[in-house]
Amino acid sequence: MKAIQVGLLGIGTVGSGTFNVLKRNQEEIKRRAGRGIEITMVADLDVARAQAAVGEGVKVVNDARAVIANPEIDIVIELIGGYGIARQLVMEAIEAGKHVVTANKALLAVHGTEIFAAAHRKGVMVAFEAAVAGGIPIIKALREGLTANSIEWIAGIINGTTNFILSEMRDKGLAFDVVLKEAQRLGYAEADPTFDIEGVDAAHKATIMSAIAFGIPVQFDKAYVEGITKLEAQDIRYAEQLGYRIKLLGITKRTPHGVELRVHPSLVPTKRLIANVEGAMNAVVVQADAVGTTLYYGKGAGSEPTASAVIADLVDITRLQTADAAHRVPHLAFQPDAMSDLPVLPMSEVVTSYYLRLRVADEAGVLAKVTGLLANAGINIDAVLQREADEVGGEGSTQTDLIILTHDTREGTMNEALAELQGLPSVLRPIVRIRKEELA
Ligand code: HSE
């Protein structure tokens, strides 16, 4: 079956990420979606730069309307941003009967009601997973995964730039301006960093989550918005001394009188997981009546993390055409005829690192024997800890514990080494082995 044809409006950081990930993972994406998905046309004011980004096989124009008017294009991705021309183009794409995928939180937070109504009328989808918290599938979680719940509140670190600035100010004692420049250099900040530091970007995202959580229209104009520009380093320090971190939170809460919708710096107890979300990472806590608290964490910005969300929307839309209503999302994510026979590895082929504890005779040469045996097996030692014999077995003890951390090793290799170690006369008890996962 012919691939779904996608037109891309604006190929900057997220656009090129979307193009690259779609290309790199095209086979796997096709097996999930049931049809190939290809960006076949791109509109960008800088045609030469855009053409260089996508190569010769893709048509590049400087007129976005030429993409919308192309009858071959099934889905239009809007990555221009802002409320101006992006709004007109999204409305025109909808009117032309195209499905739209957008990462434009500003547009949806302000004009979402009008846009969704038009999409409803025309029977097309407007998908926007990338608009909130970048690569974190929070829209899907709120709209589908948590649909049984009455949502009580949501609190999120939903602007990476400000979280990066606050983390760096706290850790390195750097001034606000210095850290802002670094955030811009790293590509976290919006084109106009005022939107980040004044809390506007976070408020756009909180507004969208609020609408989804409570079934209310998007109402950015009702949000209370306070950024981090007036925060002083001494308050970050004092808060720390009292057991708190200062985070810019986007909060929306159901109360008996209405919905709270606010963005402002907040003290959060250091022991909360969300207080430990550092740098440009995002996290969203959702409190709901049935499931309780859930936490979503990941990269809220950047080329490929945001592309991940854009492409998820493309797959969702493609499945409208490849599956009947009962099987829109395949049971095991891939289309039934596109399952793979990739084998599940036996445990002996697994690669991980290890914590070993050996009870050994406290005599000369034991450590050398143990480490020598591991070296012969090609097992790289990360750290060794030898306890005092007295501490382990009491006064005058002739036994001690040897604790070894290893680097990554094949489990089969480790099993053979352990059998040999266990056979050493100076190893006095069954060796304790615990696998170690750095999860870095
Ligand atoms: N400027 C945003 C942030 C990026 O810093 O999180 C995507 O919304």
Coordinates of C-alpha atoms and ligand atoms in Angstrom, one line a residue:
M1 CA 0.0 0.0 0.0
K2 CA 1.2 3.5 -0.8
A3 CA 2.8 5.4 2.1
I4 CA 0.9 8.1 3.8
Q5 CA 2.1 11.4 2.4
V6 CA 3.0 14.1 4.9
G7 CA 3.7 17.7 4.3
L8 CA 5.9 19.6 6.8
L9 CA 5.5 23.3 7.4
G10 CA 8.7 24.7 8.9
I11 CA 11.8 22.6 9.2
G12 CA 13.8 23.8 12.2
T13 CA 15.0 21.7 15.1
V14 CA 11.9 19.6 15.6
G15 CA 11.2 19.3 11.8
S16 CA 14.6 17.9 11.0
G17 CA 14.3 15.6 14.0
T18 CA 11.0 14.4 12.7
F19 CA 12.4 13.8 9.2
N20 CA 15.4 11.9 10.5
V21 CA 13.5 9.7 13.0
L22 CA 10.9 8.8 10.5
K23 CA 13.6 7.8 8.0
R24 CA 15.7 5.9 10.5
N25 CA 12.8 3.9 12.0
Q26 CA 10.7 3.7 8.9
E27 CA 10.4 -0.1 8.9
E28 CA 9.4 -0.3 12.5
I29 CA 7.0 2.6 12.2
K30 CA 5.4 1.0 9.2
R31 CA 5.0 -2.3 11.1
R32 CA 3.2 -0.4 13.8
A33 CA 1.1 1.9 11.7
G34 CA 0.2 -0.6 9.0
R35 CA 1.4 1.8 6.3
G36 CA 4.6 3.6 5.5
I37 CA 4.7 7.3 6.5
E38 CA 6.8 9.6 4.4
I39 CA 7.4 13.4 4.5
T40 CA 7.2 14.1 0.7
M41 CA 6.9 17.9 0.8
V42 CA 8.4 20.6 3.0
A43 CA 7.7 24.3 3.1
D44 CA 10.2 26.6 4.6
L45 CA 11.2 30.2 3.9
D46 CA 14.9 29.1 3.7
V47 CA 14.5 26.7 0.8
A48 CA 18.2 25.9 0.4
R49 CA 18.7 25.0 4.1
A50 CA 15.5 22.9 4.1
Q51 CA 16.5 21.1 0.9
A52 CA 19.9 20.4 2.5
A53 CA 18.2 18.9 5.6
V54 CA 15.9 16.5 3.7
G55 CA 17.9 15.7 0.6
E56 CA 17.0 15.8 -3.1
G57 CA 14.1 13.2 -3.0
V58 CA 11.8 15.6 -1.1
K59 CA 10.0 18.6 -2.7
V60 CA 10.8 21.8 -0.9
V61 CA 8.9 25.0 -1.5
N62 CA 8.7 28.4 0.2
D63 CA 5.0 28.6 0.1
A64 CA 3.2 26.6 2.8
R65 CA -0.1 26.9 0.9
A66 CA 1.3 24.9 -1.9
V67 CA 1.7 22.0 0.6
I68 CA -1.9 22.4 1.9
A69 CA -3.2 22.6 -1.7
N70 CA -1.4 19.4 -2.8
P71 CA -4.1 16.7 -3.1
E72 CA -1.4 13.9 -2.5
I73 CA -0.7 15.2 1.1
D74 CA -2.8 13.4 3.7
I75 CA -1.4 15.0 6.9
V76 CA 0.1 18.5 7.5
I77 CA 2.6 19.0 10.3
E78 CA 2.7 22.5 11.5
L79 CA 6.0 23.4 13.2
I80 CA 6.1 27.1 12.4
G81 CA 5.0 28.2 15.9
G82 CA 3.3 31.3 17.2
Y83 CA -0.2 32.6 16.8
G84 CA 0.1 34.4 13.5
I85 CA 0.6 32.7 10.2
A86 CA 0.5 29.3 11.9
R87 CA -3.1 29.8 12.9
Q88 CA -4.2 30.7 9.4
L89 CA -2.3 27.7 7.9
V90 CA -3.7 25.3 10.4
M91 CA -7.3 26.5 9.7
E92 CA -6.7 26.3 6.0
A93 CA -5.3 22.8 6.2
I94 CA -8.4 21.7 8.2
E95 CA -10.7 23.4 5.7
A96 CA -8.8 21.5 2.9
G97 CA -9.7 18.2 4.8
K98 CA -6.1 17.5 6.0
H99 CA -5.3 16.0 9.3
V100 CA -3.0 18.3 11.3
V101 CA -0.2 17.5 13.7
T102 CA 1.2 20.4 15.6
A103 CA 3.7 21.1 18.4
N104 CA 2.3 24.6 18.8
K105 CA 1.2 25.0 22.4
A106 CA 0.8 28.8 22.1
L107 CA -1.6 28.4 19.2
L108 CA -3.7 25.7 20.9
A109 CA -3.7 27.4 24.4
V110 CA -5.1 30.6 22.8
H111 CA -7.1 29.5 19.8
G112 CA -7.6 25.8 20.5
T113 CA -11.4 26.1 20.9
E114 CA -11.8 27.5 17.4
I115 CA -9.3 25.0 15.9
F116 CA -10.9 21.9 17.5
A117 CA -14.4 23.0 16.4
A118 CA -13.2 23.4 12.8
A119 CA -11.6 20.0 12.9
H120 CA -14.7 18.4 14.3
R121 CA -16.8 20.0 11.6
K122 CA -14.5 18.8 8.9
G123 CA -14.0 15.3 10.3
V124 CA -10.2 15.6 10.6
M125 CA -7.8 15.1 13.5
V126 CA -5.7 17.8 15.1
A127 CA -3.1 16.0 17.1
F128 CA -0.7 17.8 19.5
E129 CA 1.2 15.3 21.7
A130 CA 4.4 17.4 21.1
A131 CA 2.8 20.6 22.4
V132 CA 3.1 19.6 26.1
A133 CA 6.2 18.3 27.7
G134 CA 7.9 17.4 24.4
G135 CA 8.7 13.7 24.3
I136 CA 6.6 12.7 27.3
P137 CA 3.3 11.2 26.2
I138 CA 1.3 13.2 28.7
I139 CA -1.6 14.0 26.4
K140 CA -2.1 10.3 25.7
A141 CA -1.8 9.5 29.4
L142 CA -4.4 12.1 30.4
R143 CA -6.8 11.6 27.5
E144 CA -6.7 7.8 27.3
G145 CA -4.7 6.1 30.0
L146 CA -6.4 7.9 32.9
T147 CA -9.8 8.2 31.4
A148 CA -11.5 6.3 34.2
N149 CA -10.4 8.9 36.7
S150 CA -11.7 12.1 38.1
I151 CA -8.5 14.1 38.0
E152 CA -7.9 16.1 41.1
W153 CA -4.7 18.1 40.2
I154 CA -1.8 18.2 37.9
A155 CA 1.6 19.8 38.8
G156 CA 4.4 19.9 36.3
I157 CA 7.8 21.1 35.5
I158 CA 6.9 21.8 31.9
N159 CA 9.5 24.3 30.9
G160 CA 13.0 22.9 30.5
T161 CA 14.7 26.2 30.1
T162 CA 13.6 27.5 33.5
N163 CA 14.3 24.2 35.2
F164 CA 17.8 24.2 33.8
I165 CA 18.3 27.8 34.9
L166 CA 17.0 27.1 38.5
S167 CA 19.2 23.9 38.7
E168 CA 22.3 25.7 37.5
M169 CA 21.8 28.7 39.8
R170 CA 21.4 26.4 42.8
D171 CA 24.2 24.0 42.0
K172 CA 26.8 26.4 40.6
G173 CA 25.8 29.6 42.3
L174 CA 25.7 31.2 38.8
A175 CA 23.8 34.4 37.9
F176 CA 20.5 34.2 36.1
D177 CA 21.7 35.9 32.9
V178 CA 24.7 33.6 32.5
V179 CA 22.6 30.5 32.8
L180 CA 20.0 31.8 30.4
K181 CA 22.6 32.3 27.7
E182 CA 23.8 28.7 28.2
A183 CA 20.2 27.5 27.9
Q184 CA 19.8 29.3 24.7
R185 CA 23.1 27.9 23.4
L186 CA 21.9 24.4 24.2
G187 CA 18.7 25.0 22.2
Y188 CA 16.2 24.7 25.1
A189 CA 14.9 28.2 25.0
E190 CA 12.1 29.4 22.8
A191 CA 13.0 31.9 20.0
D192 CA 11.8 34.6 22.4
P193 CA 13.2 33.5 25.8
T194 CA 10.7 35.8 27.5
F195 CA 8.1 33.1 27.0
D196 CA 10.2 30.7 28.9
I197 CA 11.5 32.9 31.8
E198 CA 8.2 34.7 32.3
G199 CA 6.3 31.4 32.6
V200 CA 4.2 32.0 29.4
D201 CA 5.4 28.7 27.7
A202 CA 4.6 26.7 30.9
A203 CA 1.2 28.4 31.1
H204 CA 0.4 27.5 27.5
K205 CA 1.1 23.9 28.4
A206 CA -0.7 24.0 31.7
T207 CA -3.8 25.5 29.9
I208 CA -3.9 22.6 27.5
M209 CA -3.6 20.0 30.3
S210 CA -6.2 21.8 32.3
A211 CA -8.7 21.6 29.5
I212 CA -8.0 17.9 29.0
A213 CA -8.1 17.1 32.7
F214 CA -11.3 18.9 33.5
G215 CA -13.2 19.0 30.2
I216 CA -13.1 22.8 30.0
P217 CA -12.3 25.0 27.0
V218 CA -8.7 26.1 26.6
Q219 CA -8.5 29.5 28.4
F220 CA -5.0 30.8 28.5
D221 CA -6.3 34.3 29.3
K222 CA -7.5 33.0 32.7
A223 CA -4.1 31.6 33.7
Y224 CA -2.1 33.3 36.4
V225 CA 1.4 33.6 35.0
E226 CA 4.6 34.4 37.1
G227 CA 8.0 33.6 35.8
I228 CA 11.4 33.2 37.5
T229 CA 13.0 36.6 36.6
K230 CA 12.4 38.1 40.0
L231 CA 13.7 35.0 41.9
E232 CA 16.8 35.8 44.0
A233 CA 19.6 33.3 44.6
Q234 CA 19.3 33.8 48.3
D235 CA 15.8 32.5 48.3
I236 CA 16.9 29.4 46.5
R237 CA 19.5 29.0 49.3
Y238 CA 17.2 29.6 52.2
A239 CA 14.6 27.2 50.7
E240 CA 17.3 24.6 50.4
Q241 CA 18.3 25.0 54.1
L242 CA 14.6 24.5 55.0
G243 CA 14.4 21.3 53.0
Y244 CA 12.8 22.6 49.9
R245 CA 13.7 23.3 46.2
I246 CA 12.3 26.1 44.2
K247 CA 10.7 24.9 40.9
L248 CA 8.6 26.7 38.3
L249 CA 5.4 24.6 38.4
G250 CA 2.5 24.6 36.1
I251 CA -0.5 23.7 38.3
T252 CA -4.1 23.0 37.6
K253 CA -6.5 21.9 40.3
R254 CA -10.1 21.1 40.6
T255 CA -11.7 22.8 43.6
P256 CA -15.4 23.0 44.7
H257 CA -15.5 26.5 43.3
G258 CA -13.7 26.1 40.0
V259 CA -10.4 25.3 38.4
E260 CA -7.1 26.7 39.5
L261 CA -4.7 27.4 36.6
R262 CA -1.4 28.9 37.6
V263 CA 2.3 29.0 36.8
H264 CA 4.7 30.4 39.4
P265 CA 7.9 29.5 41.3
S266 CA 7.0 27.1 44.1
L267 CA 8.8 25.6 47.1
V268 CA 8.6 21.8 46.8
P269 CA 9.9 19.5 49.6
T270 CA 13.2 18.1 48.5
K271 CA 12.1 14.5 49.3
R272 CA 9.4 14.7 46.5
L273 CA 10.5 13.0 43.3
I274 CA 9.6 16.0 41.3
A275 CA 11.9 18.2 43.4
N276 CA 14.8 16.1 42.1
V277 CA 14.0 16.6 38.4
E278 CA 17.0 18.6 37.3
G279 CA 18.4 20.4 34.3
A280 CA 16.2 20.6 31.2
M281 CA 14.1 17.6 32.1
N282 CA 10.4 17.8 32.4
A283 CA 8.1 15.9 34.8
V284 CA 4.3 15.9 35.4
V285 CA 2.6 14.6 38.5
V286 CA -1.1 13.7 38.1
Q287 CA -3.3 13.1 41.1
A288 CA -6.4 11.3 40.2
D289 CA -9.1 9.6 42.3
A290 CA -8.8 6.0 41.2
V291 CA -5.2 5.5 40.3
G292 CA -3.7 7.9 42.9
T293 CA -0.5 9.7 42.0
T294 CA 1.3 9.0 38.8
L295 CA 4.5 10.7 37.6
Y296 CA 5.7 11.2 34.0
Y297 CA 9.3 12.2 33.4
G298 CA 11.4 12.8 30.3
K299 CA 12.8 15.3 27.9
G300 CA 10.4 18.2 27.3
A301 CA 12.3 19.7 24.4
G302 CA 14.9 19.0 21.7
S303 CA 14.9 17.7 18.2
E304 CA 14.3 13.9 18.5
P305 CA 12.4 13.8 21.8
T306 CA 9.8 16.2 20.4
A307 CA 9.9 14.3 17.0
S308 CA 9.0 11.2 19.0
A309 CA 5.7 12.8 20.0
V310 CA 5.1 14.3 16.5
I311 CA 5.5 10.8 14.9
A312 CA 3.3 9.2 17.5
D313 CA 0.6 11.5 16.3
L314 CA 1.3 10.6 12.7
V315 CA 1.0 6.9 13.5
D316 CA -2.3 7.5 15.4
I317 CA -3.7 9.3 12.3
T318 CA -2.4 6.6 9.9
R319 CA -4.1 3.9 12.0
L320 CA -7.5 5.6 11.3
Q321 CA -7.0 4.4 7.7
T322 CA -5.3 1.1 8.3
A323 CA -7.5 -0.5 10.9
D324 CA -11.1 -1.0 11.6
A325 CA -12.5 0.7 14.7
A326 CA -12.2 -2.4 16.9
H327 CA -8.5 -2.7 16.1
R328 CA -7.3 0.8 15.7
V329 CA -4.4 0.2 18.1
P330 CA -3.0 -3.3 17.6
H331 CA -3.1 -5.5 20.7
L332 CA 0.7 -5.7 20.7
A333 CA 1.4 -2.3 19.2
F334 CA 2.6 -3.8 15.8
Q335 CA 0.2 -4.9 13.1
P336 CA -0.6 -8.6 13.5
D337 CA 1.0 -9.4 10.1
A338 CA 4.1 -7.4 10.9
M339 CA 5.3 -9.2 14.1
S340 CA 9.0 -10.1 14.3
D341 CA 10.6 -13.3 15.3
L342 CA 13.4 -11.5 17.2
P343 CA 14.4 -14.1 19.8
V344 CA 14.1 -13.6 23.6
L345 CA 17.7 -14.1 24.8
P346 CA 18.5 -16.9 27.3
M347 CA 19.7 -15.4 30.6
S348 CA 23.3 -16.5 29.9
E349 CA 23.4 -14.0 27.0
V350 CA 22.2 -11.1 29.0
V351 CA 24.8 -8.4 29.7
T352 CA 24.7 -6.6 33.0
S353 CA 27.0 -5.6 35.8
Y354 CA 27.3 -7.3 39.2
Y355 CA 27.7 -6.8 43.0
L356 CA 29.4 -9.9 44.5
R357 CA 29.9 -10.6 48.2
L358 CA 32.4 -13.3 49.1
R359 CA 33.0 -14.6 52.6
V360 CA 36.7 -15.4 52.5
A361 CA 39.6 -16.6 54.7
D362 CA 41.4 -13.5 55.9
E363 CA 44.9 -14.6 54.7
A364 CA 47.5 -13.3 52.3
G365 CA 46.9 -13.6 48.6
V366 CA 43.1 -14.2 48.7
L367 CA 42.2 -10.8 47.1
A368 CA 44.9 -11.4 44.4
K369 CA 43.5 -14.9 43.7
V370 CA 39.9 -13.6 43.4
T371 CA 40.7 -10.6 41.2
G372 CA 43.1 -12.6 39.1
L373 CA 40.4 -15.2 38.4
L374 CA 38.0 -12.4 37.4
A375 CA 40.7 -10.8 35.2
N376 CA 41.3 -14.2 33.4
A377 CA 37.6 -14.4 32.7
G378 CA 37.8 -10.9 31.1
I379 CA 35.6 -9.5 33.8
N380 CA 36.4 -5.8 34.5
I381 CA 36.3 -4.8 38.2
D382 CA 34.7 -1.4 38.9
A383 CA 35.3 -1.3 42.7
V384 CA 36.5 -3.5 45.6
L385 CA 35.6 -3.2 49.2
Q386 CA 37.3 -5.3 51.9
R387 CA 35.8 -5.3 55.3
E388 CA 37.9 -5.6 58.5
A389 CA 37.8 -9.2 59.8
D390 CA 36.9 -8.0 63.3
E391 CA 33.9 -6.1 62.0
V392 CA 32.6 -9.2 60.1
G393 CA 33.2 -12.1 62.5
G394 CA 34.0 -10.4 65.8
E395 CA 37.3 -10.0 67.7
G396 CA 40.0 -12.3 66.4
S397 CA 38.0 -13.4 63.4
T398 CA 39.9 -15.1 60.6
Q399 CA 37.2 -14.5 58.0
T400 CA 36.2 -11.4 56.1
D401 CA 33.9 -10.1 53.4
L402 CA 35.1 -9.1 50.0
I403 CA 32.6 -6.9 48.0
I404 CA 33.2 -6.5 44.3
L405 CA 31.4 -4.3 41.8
T406 CA 32.0 -5.3 38.2
H407 CA 31.5 -3.6 34.8
D408 CA 29.2 -5.0 32.2
T409 CA 29.7 -8.8 31.6
R410 CA 27.9 -11.5 29.9
E411 CA 25.9 -13.5 32.4
G412 CA 27.3 -16.8 31.1
T413 CA 30.8 -15.6 31.6
M414 CA 29.9 -14.5 35.1
N415 CA 28.3 -17.9 35.9
E416 CA 31.5 -19.7 34.9
A417 CA 33.7 -17.3 36.9
L418 CA 31.4 -17.7 39.9
A419 CA 31.7 -21.5 39.7
E420 CA 35.5 -21.2 39.7
L421 CA 35.5 -18.6 42.5
Q422 CA 33.2 -20.8 44.6
G423 CA 35.7 -23.7 44.2
L424 CA 38.6 -21.7 45.8
P425 CA 39.4 -23.2 49.2
S426 CA 39.6 -19.7 50.7
V427 CA 36.0 -18.9 49.6
L428 CA 34.1 -20.1 52.7
R429 CA 30.4 -19.6 51.9
P430 CA 28.1 -19.4 48.9
I431 CA 28.8 -16.2 47.0
V432 CA 26.1 -13.6 47.0
R433 CA 25.5 -12.2 43.5
I434 CA 23.2 -9.3 42.9
R435 CA 22.8 -7.8 39.4
K436 CA 23.4 -4.0 39.1
E437 CA 21.6 -1.8 36.7
E438 CA 22.9 1.8 36.3
L439 CA 19.9 2.8 34.3
A440 CA 21.8 5.8 33.1
Ligands
HSE1 N1 11.2 26.2 25.5 C1 10.6 25.0 25.9 C2 11.2 24.6 27.2 C3 10.7 24.0 24.8 O1 12.2 25.1 27.6 O2 10.8 23.6 27.8 C4 9.5 23.3 24.3 O3 8.3 23.7 24.7

